[in-house]
């Protein structure tokens, strides 16, 4: 039987691919392109999602995205929209507010332009959430923890535990509800919730105690002594790197900082990486069967980066198409080459191995062999 650790894709590649799609989603408000990005991520998840509790979180992220769209539209209806539309759909009773609350209204006119603008803005955030959900469904969090530098080990363990707690909790609830249905007992309502909640909490407590014992036996949180000069250098490089990353991102997002944003961002990333490598000396760790970053990982991460880069270029060259206006209210158009760029995100569905490869068929037994 093939070794799954040797054939599985590096989890960091899945996150880079998903972040690339999420970055592309932030560059447009065109609902056709956003729907295409969601469809691309959904197809890859359907083709390459393993059968594991942590891989079932994609549906939860999709429901969260729908909730975000609904809440954003409710805010636009009851709190108004900054878009001065002319097509009035309905008029709600308006609540008078004091002078210090200028710019905020409760009720009043609900226009089609304001609702469409709110829908476009909500779709962008929803697509970003679904892309993050795709990374959670495809990347094994425990294997991702092995790839983190030593300086981020404690933080990574906390994040991994938080990411795996909710899927395991959902799996426990589903298992207990199925068991109650088989016994002919109610599994809905307040009574069913009370009978299911106590075993779930008991299982979560037992899992927490077992996790704490396992972490303590593996030396979690123990550090080694390093010279004071190394500690000060690590702190200075990390703080300078984070400030450089913030300043560089601000420069890239503003028109005035376009000339220095990229250089400051690269310098900040370099300082942060150097600080993390020095900080890793305090936490000596060994890795059992480390994940390899092979050609498939480069293809997966590169496809996400290509989608993000091409959509960023399209946002500059085709601003009216990627961010359609709502005044006057017109139907959005689907640009051809940005849509083709989004389809590059389908590459992981064809270059990565299936999550559960079929076993090689066993030869049939001869009639003389005992069964």
Short mmCIF file of C-alpha atoms in Angstrom, two decimals:
data_model
loop_
_atom_site.label_atom_id
_atom_site.label_comp_id
_atom_site.label_asym_id
_atom_site.label_seq_id
_atom_site.Cartn_x
_atom_site.Cartn_y
_atom_site.Cartn_z
CA UNK A 1 0.00 0.00 0.00
CA UNK A 2 1.50 3.42 -0.92
CA UNK A 3 2.67 5.76 1.80
CA UNK A 4 0.21 8.64 2.07
CA UNK A 5 2.79 10.96 3.62
CA UNK A 6 4.98 10.51 0.55
CA UNK A 7 2.20 11.07 -2.02
CA UNK A 8 0.08 13.74 -0.28
CA UNK A 9 0.53 17.35 -1.26
CA UNK A 10 2.27 19.79 1.05
CA UNK A 11 -0.45 21.57 3.11
CA UNK A 12 1.22 24.95 2.64
CA UNK A 13 0.61 24.68 -1.11
CA UNK A 14 -3.12 24.38 -0.52
CA UNK A 15 -3.10 27.52 1.64
CA UNK A 16 -1.10 29.50 -0.92
CA UNK A 17 -3.49 28.39 -3.65
CA UNK A 18 -6.54 29.38 -1.59
CA UNK A 19 -5.03 32.72 -0.56
CA UNK A 20 -4.32 33.42 -4.23
CA UNK A 21 -7.96 32.85 -5.10
CA UNK A 22 -8.99 34.98 -2.11
CA UNK A 23 -6.69 37.78 -3.25
CA UNK A 24 -8.24 37.61 -6.71
CA UNK A 25 -11.69 37.88 -5.13
CA UNK A 26 -10.72 41.10 -3.37
CA UNK A 27 -9.76 42.73 -6.68
CA UNK A 28 -13.24 42.62 -8.20
CA UNK A 29 -16.90 43.12 -7.38
CA UNK A 30 -18.13 41.57 -10.62
CA UNK A 31 -20.61 38.89 -9.49
CA UNK A 32 -19.87 36.71 -12.53
CA UNK A 33 -16.15 36.55 -11.76
CA UNK A 34 -16.81 36.02 -8.05
CA UNK A 35 -19.20 33.18 -8.83
CA UNK A 36 -16.55 31.68 -11.12
CA UNK A 37 -13.95 31.81 -8.33
CA UNK A 38 -16.39 30.14 -5.92
CA UNK A 39 -17.15 27.46 -8.50
CA UNK A 40 -13.43 26.83 -9.08
CA UNK A 41 -12.73 26.41 -5.37
CA UNK A 42 -15.80 24.21 -4.94
CA UNK A 43 -14.79 21.92 -7.80
CA UNK A 44 -11.28 21.46 -6.42
CA UNK A 45 -12.65 20.75 -2.94
CA UNK A 46 -15.12 18.20 -4.34
CA UNK A 47 -12.36 16.47 -6.28
CA UNK A 48 -9.57 16.49 -3.69
CA UNK A 49 -11.18 16.73 -0.23
CA UNK A 50 -10.18 13.79 2.00
CA UNK A 51 -12.58 11.89 4.22
CA UNK A 52 -11.61 13.43 7.58
CA UNK A 53 -13.47 15.41 10.27
CA UNK A 54 -11.48 18.59 9.65
CA UNK A 55 -12.31 18.38 5.92
CA UNK A 56 -16.03 18.89 6.55
CA UNK A 57 -15.67 22.57 7.35
CA UNK A 58 -16.24 23.71 3.76
CA UNK A 59 -20.01 23.52 4.17
CA UNK A 60 -19.81 25.59 7.35
CA UNK A 61 -17.85 28.30 5.54
CA UNK A 62 -20.39 28.27 2.70
CA UNK A 63 -23.23 28.77 5.19
CA UNK A 64 -21.26 31.57 6.83
CA UNK A 65 -20.83 33.23 3.44
CA UNK A 66 -24.59 33.07 2.83
CA UNK A 67 -25.18 34.55 6.28
CA UNK A 68 -22.78 37.40 5.46
CA UNK A 69 -24.73 38.18 2.28
CA UNK A 70 -28.03 38.17 4.15
CA UNK A 71 -26.77 40.40 6.97
CA UNK A 72 -25.22 42.85 4.49
CA UNK A 73 -28.49 43.17 2.59
CA UNK A 74 -30.43 43.67 5.82
CA UNK A 75 -28.06 46.47 6.81
CA UNK A 76 -28.56 48.08 3.41
CA UNK A 77 -32.33 47.92 3.82
CA UNK A 78 -32.62 49.22 7.38
CA UNK A 79 -29.47 51.39 7.71
CA UNK A 80 -29.28 52.77 4.21
CA UNK A 81 -26.56 52.75 1.58
CA UNK A 82 -23.96 55.36 0.54
CA UNK A 83 -25.08 54.97 -3.08
CA UNK A 84 -27.69 57.63 -3.96
CA UNK A 85 -30.06 55.55 -6.06
CA UNK A 86 -33.09 56.75 -7.96
CA UNK A 87 -35.04 53.51 -8.43
CA UNK A 88 -37.07 53.33 -5.22
CA UNK A 89 -38.28 49.85 -4.33
CA UNK A 90 -40.05 50.66 -1.05
CA UNK A 91 -40.16 53.26 1.68
CA UNK A 92 -39.74 52.29 5.32
CA UNK A 93 -40.71 54.49 8.26
CA UNK A 94 -37.64 56.61 9.04
CA UNK A 95 -36.55 57.10 12.66
CA UNK A 96 -35.24 60.64 13.35
CA UNK A 97 -31.69 60.70 14.77
CA UNK A 98 -29.80 63.48 16.57
CA UNK A 99 -27.39 65.82 14.79
CA UNK A 100 -24.27 63.96 15.99
CA UNK A 101 -25.46 60.86 14.07
CA UNK A 102 -25.35 62.52 10.67
CA UNK A 103 -24.70 60.07 7.83
CA UNK A 104 -26.64 57.30 9.57
CA UNK A 105 -30.31 56.66 9.05
CA UNK A 106 -32.82 54.09 10.21
CA UNK A 107 -35.44 53.26 7.61
CA UNK A 108 -36.29 55.52 4.73
CA UNK A 109 -35.95 54.83 1.00
CA UNK A 110 -34.69 51.47 -0.23
CA UNK A 111 -33.31 51.77 -3.75
CA UNK A 112 -32.35 49.09 -6.24
CA UNK A 113 -28.93 50.70 -6.78
CA UNK A 114 -28.14 50.58 -3.08
CA UNK A 115 -29.18 46.94 -2.77
CA UNK A 116 -27.16 45.89 -5.82
CA UNK A 117 -24.08 47.72 -4.53
CA UNK A 118 -24.46 46.03 -1.14
CA UNK A 119 -24.88 42.65 -2.87
CA UNK A 120 -21.69 43.14 -4.88
CA UNK A 121 -19.75 44.10 -1.77
CA UNK A 122 -21.13 41.14 0.20
CA UNK A 123 -20.34 38.70 -2.62
CA UNK A 124 -16.69 39.73 -2.49
CA UNK A 125 -16.44 38.96 1.23
CA UNK A 126 -18.41 35.74 0.78
CA UNK A 127 -16.04 34.55 -1.96
CA UNK A 128 -13.06 35.28 0.29
CA UNK A 129 -14.61 33.24 3.12
CA UNK A 130 -15.29 30.31 0.80
CA UNK A 131 -11.69 30.35 -0.45
CA UNK A 132 -10.45 30.21 3.15
CA UNK A 133 -12.89 27.36 3.76
CA UNK A 134 -11.38 25.51 0.80
CA UNK A 135 -7.94 25.73 2.41
CA UNK A 136 -9.35 24.40 5.69
CA UNK A 137 -10.99 21.48 3.88
CA UNK A 138 -7.93 20.51 1.83
CA UNK A 139 -4.92 21.15 4.09
CA UNK A 140 -4.33 18.80 7.01
CA UNK A 141 -3.84 21.13 10.03
CA UNK A 142 -1.60 18.71 11.94
CA UNK A 143 0.69 18.32 8.91
CA UNK A 144 0.70 22.07 8.42
CA UNK A 145 1.93 22.44 11.99
CA UNK A 146 5.03 20.41 11.15
CA UNK A 147 5.96 22.92 8.43
CA UNK A 148 5.91 25.98 10.69
CA UNK A 149 9.19 27.45 11.92
CA UNK A 150 10.19 26.75 15.50
CA UNK A 151 9.45 30.31 16.61
CA UNK A 152 5.76 29.87 15.71
CA UNK A 153 5.38 26.36 17.11
CA UNK A 154 3.36 27.29 20.22
CA UNK A 155 1.13 29.66 18.25
CA UNK A 156 0.67 27.05 15.55
CA UNK A 157 -0.39 24.40 18.06
CA UNK A 158 -3.03 26.76 19.47
CA UNK A 159 -4.36 27.52 15.97
CA UNK A 160 -4.41 23.84 14.97
CA UNK A 161 -6.29 22.88 18.14
CA UNK A 162 -8.81 25.65 17.49
CA UNK A 163 -9.29 24.58 13.86
CA UNK A 164 -9.78 20.91 14.71
CA UNK A 165 -12.05 21.42 17.74
CA UNK A 166 -15.14 22.58 15.82
CA UNK A 167 -15.13 19.76 13.18
CA UNK A 168 -14.67 17.12 15.90
CA UNK A 169 -17.49 18.70 17.90
CA UNK A 170 -19.79 18.59 14.86
CA UNK A 171 -18.85 14.95 14.23
CA UNK A 172 -19.68 14.06 17.86
CA UNK A 173 -23.07 15.77 17.64
CA UNK A 174 -23.93 13.95 14.41
CA UNK A 175 -22.85 10.59 15.86
CA UNK A 176 -24.88 11.04 19.04
CA UNK A 177 -27.97 12.24 17.19
CA UNK A 178 -27.78 9.20 14.89
CA UNK A 179 -27.48 6.91 17.92
CA UNK A 180 -30.58 8.48 19.54
CA UNK A 181 -32.58 8.10 16.32
CA UNK A 182 -31.65 4.41 16.15
CA UNK A 183 -32.96 3.98 19.70
CA UNK A 184 -36.22 5.76 18.85
CA UNK A 185 -35.46 8.75 21.06
CA UNK A 186 -35.93 12.41 20.09
CA UNK A 187 -32.87 14.20 18.77
CA UNK A 188 -34.41 17.62 18.13
CA UNK A 189 -35.76 20.36 20.32
CA UNK A 190 -34.69 21.37 23.79
CA UNK A 191 -34.96 17.86 25.20
CA UNK A 192 -32.81 16.34 22.48
CA UNK A 193 -30.26 19.14 22.84
CA UNK A 194 -29.93 18.51 26.57
CA UNK A 195 -29.42 14.78 26.12
CA UNK A 196 -26.86 15.30 23.35
CA UNK A 197 -25.03 18.24 24.92
CA UNK A 198 -23.79 16.46 28.03
CA UNK A 199 -22.03 13.58 26.22
CA UNK A 200 -20.51 16.05 23.75
CA UNK A 201 -19.10 18.18 26.57
CA UNK A 202 -17.82 15.07 28.34
CA UNK A 203 -16.07 13.91 25.19
CA UNK A 204 -14.56 17.36 24.65
CA UNK A 205 -13.22 17.36 28.23
CA UNK A 206 -11.67 13.91 27.81
CA UNK A 207 -10.11 14.97 24.51
CA UNK A 208 -8.67 18.10 26.13
CA UNK A 209 -7.11 16.13 28.99
CA UNK A 210 -5.59 13.61 26.55
CA UNK A 211 -4.26 16.45 24.39
CA UNK A 212 -2.70 18.20 27.40
CA UNK A 213 -1.00 14.96 28.48
CA UNK A 214 0.32 14.32 24.97
CA UNK A 215 1.64 17.88 24.64
CA UNK A 216 3.34 17.73 28.04
CA UNK A 217 4.99 14.38 27.22
CA UNK A 218 6.40 15.89 24.02
CA UNK A 219 7.93 18.88 25.79
CA UNK A 220 5.48 21.51 24.62
CA UNK A 221 6.50 25.03 25.71
CA UNK A 222 10.01 24.07 26.82
CA UNK A 223 12.81 26.28 25.53
CA UNK A 224 16.58 26.37 25.60
CA UNK A 225 18.88 29.18 26.67
CA UNK A 226 20.15 31.50 23.94
CA UNK A 227 22.52 34.50 24.27
CA UNK A 228 21.00 37.86 25.13
CA UNK A 229 22.33 39.39 21.91
CA UNK A 230 20.44 36.80 19.86
CA UNK A 231 17.22 37.53 21.74
CA UNK A 232 17.54 41.27 21.19
CA UNK A 233 18.36 40.78 17.52
CA UNK A 234 15.40 38.48 17.10
CA UNK A 235 13.03 40.98 18.70
CA UNK A 236 14.37 43.88 16.61
CA UNK A 237 14.15 41.94 13.34
CA UNK A 238 10.64 40.68 14.05
CA UNK A 239 9.25 44.09 15.02
CA UNK A 240 10.98 45.81 12.11
CA UNK A 241 9.74 43.13 9.74
CA UNK A 242 6.13 43.45 10.88
CA UNK A 243 6.26 47.23 10.62
CA UNK A 244 7.78 46.91 7.15
CA UNK A 245 5.04 44.51 6.04
CA UNK A 246 2.33 46.88 7.33
CA UNK A 247 3.93 49.91 5.67
CA UNK A 248 4.47 48.01 2.42
CA UNK A 249 0.89 46.75 2.27
CA UNK A 250 -0.38 50.26 2.97
CA UNK A 251 1.81 51.57 0.17
CA UNK A 252 0.50 48.98 -2.29
CA UNK A 253 -3.11 49.73 -1.41
CA UNK A 254 -2.77 53.50 -1.83
CA UNK A 255 -1.99 55.43 -4.97
CA UNK A 256 0.60 57.66 -3.28
CA UNK A 257 2.69 54.75 -2.00
CA UNK A 258 2.91 52.80 -5.23
CA UNK A 259 6.55 53.74 -5.74
CA UNK A 260 7.89 52.45 -2.43
CA UNK A 261 5.28 49.90 -1.33
CA UNK A 262 6.77 46.84 -3.03
CA UNK A 263 10.33 47.55 -1.86
CA UNK A 264 9.28 48.13 1.75
CA UNK A 265 7.13 44.99 1.69
CA UNK A 266 10.01 42.82 0.42
CA UNK A 267 12.39 44.30 3.01
CA UNK A 268 9.86 43.74 5.79
CA UNK A 269 9.28 40.13 4.75
CA UNK A 270 13.03 39.51 4.69
CA UNK A 271 13.49 40.95 8.19
CA UNK A 272 10.53 38.97 9.54
CA UNK A 273 11.82 35.70 8.07
CA UNK A 274 15.28 36.34 9.54
CA UNK A 275 13.74 37.05 12.95
CA UNK A 276 11.70 33.86 12.82
CA UNK A 277 14.74 31.77 11.94
CA UNK A 278 16.71 33.21 14.84
CA UNK A 279 13.74 32.80 17.18
CA UNK A 280 13.50 29.15 16.21
CA UNK A 281 16.71 28.43 18.12
CA UNK A 282 14.78 28.67 21.39
CA UNK A 283 12.58 25.74 20.41
CA UNK A 284 14.64 22.83 19.07
CA UNK A 285 12.39 20.40 17.23
CA UNK A 286 12.71 17.31 15.11
CA UNK A 287 10.34 16.35 12.30
CA UNK A 288 9.24 12.81 11.58
CA UNK A 289 8.68 12.29 7.86
CA UNK A 290 8.66 15.98 6.92
CA UNK A 291 6.45 16.97 4.01
CA UNK A 292 8.32 17.56 0.80
CA UNK A 293 7.75 20.61 -1.37
CA UNK A 294 7.81 18.96 -4.77
CA UNK A 295 6.89 20.00 -8.32
CA UNK A 296 3.17 19.47 -7.66
CA UNK A 297 3.28 21.88 -4.72
CA UNK A 298 4.92 24.49 -6.95
CA UNK A 299 2.21 24.00 -9.57
CA UNK A 300 -0.62 24.32 -7.02
CA UNK A 301 0.85 27.39 -5.31
CA UNK A 302 1.79 28.89 -8.67
CA UNK A 303 -1.74 28.51 -10.03
CA UNK A 304 -3.16 30.49 -7.12
CA UNK A 305 -0.46 33.14 -7.47
CA UNK A 306 -1.12 33.38 -11.22
CA UNK A 307 -4.84 33.92 -10.64
CA UNK A 308 -4.11 36.67 -8.10
CA UNK A 309 -1.53 38.39 -10.34
CA UNK A 310 -3.69 38.31 -13.47
CA UNK A 311 -6.74 39.60 -11.61
CA UNK A 312 -4.64 42.42 -10.15
CA UNK A 313 -3.53 43.36 -13.67
CA UNK A 314 -7.11 43.18 -14.89
CA UNK A 315 -8.25 45.46 -12.05
CA UNK A 316 -5.87 48.12 -13.39
CA UNK A 317 -6.58 47.67 -17.10
CA UNK A 318 -10.31 46.92 -16.91
CA UNK A 319 -11.55 48.81 -13.85
CA UNK A 320 -15.05 49.35 -15.22
CA UNK A 321 -15.56 45.66 -15.97
CA UNK A 322 -14.08 44.20 -12.80
CA UNK A 323 -15.90 46.75 -10.64
CA UNK A 324 -19.18 47.38 -12.45
CA UNK A 325 -21.07 50.50 -11.56
CA UNK A 326 -24.62 50.62 -10.32
CA UNK A 327 -25.51 54.13 -11.51
CA UNK A 328 -27.00 53.64 -14.04
CA UNK A 329 -28.00 50.11 -13.12
CA UNK A 330 -26.72 47.78 -15.85
CA UNK A 331 -26.08 44.04 -16.07
CA UNK A 332 -22.45 43.04 -15.38
CA UNK A 333 -20.34 41.70 -18.23
CA UNK A 334 -18.04 38.67 -18.14
CA UNK A 335 -14.55 39.66 -19.39
CA UNK A 336 -12.91 36.84 -21.30
CA UNK A 337 -9.27 36.84 -20.24
CA UNK A 338 -9.95 37.52 -16.51
CA UNK A 339 -12.42 34.62 -16.62
CA UNK A 340 -9.76 32.43 -18.23
CA UNK A 341 -7.36 33.54 -15.49
CA UNK A 342 -9.84 32.32 -12.85
CA UNK A 343 -9.96 28.93 -14.56
CA UNK A 344 -6.25 28.50 -13.88
CA UNK A 345 -7.27 27.76 -10.30
CA UNK A 346 -8.62 24.39 -11.51
CA UNK A 347 -5.09 23.09 -12.02
CA UNK A 348 -4.84 21.40 -8.55
CA UNK A 349 -7.77 19.14 -9.43
CA UNK A 350 -5.66 17.54 -12.19
CA UNK A 351 -2.07 17.59 -10.90
CA UNK A 352 -2.62 16.42 -7.33
CA UNK A 353 -3.22 12.82 -6.25
CA UNK A 354 -6.73 11.72 -5.25
CA UNK A 355 -7.41 11.80 -1.52
CA UNK A 356 -8.11 8.06 -1.26
CA UNK A 357 -6.35 6.23 -4.10
CA UNK A 358 -7.94 2.91 -5.04
CA UNK A 359 -6.15 -0.18 -3.91
CA UNK A 360 -4.65 -2.51 -6.45
CA UNK A 361 -7.06 -5.37 -7.21
CA UNK A 362 -6.22 -8.68 -5.63
CA UNK A 363 -5.89 -11.67 -7.97
CA UNK A 364 -8.81 -14.09 -7.76
CA UNK A 365 -8.28 -17.17 -5.71
CA UNK A 366 -8.12 -20.54 -7.40
CA UNK A 367 -10.81 -23.09 -6.53
CA UNK A 368 -8.22 -25.20 -4.72
CA UNK A 369 -7.27 -22.39 -2.30
CA UNK A 370 -9.21 -22.27 0.96
CA UNK A 371 -11.38 -19.20 1.46
#
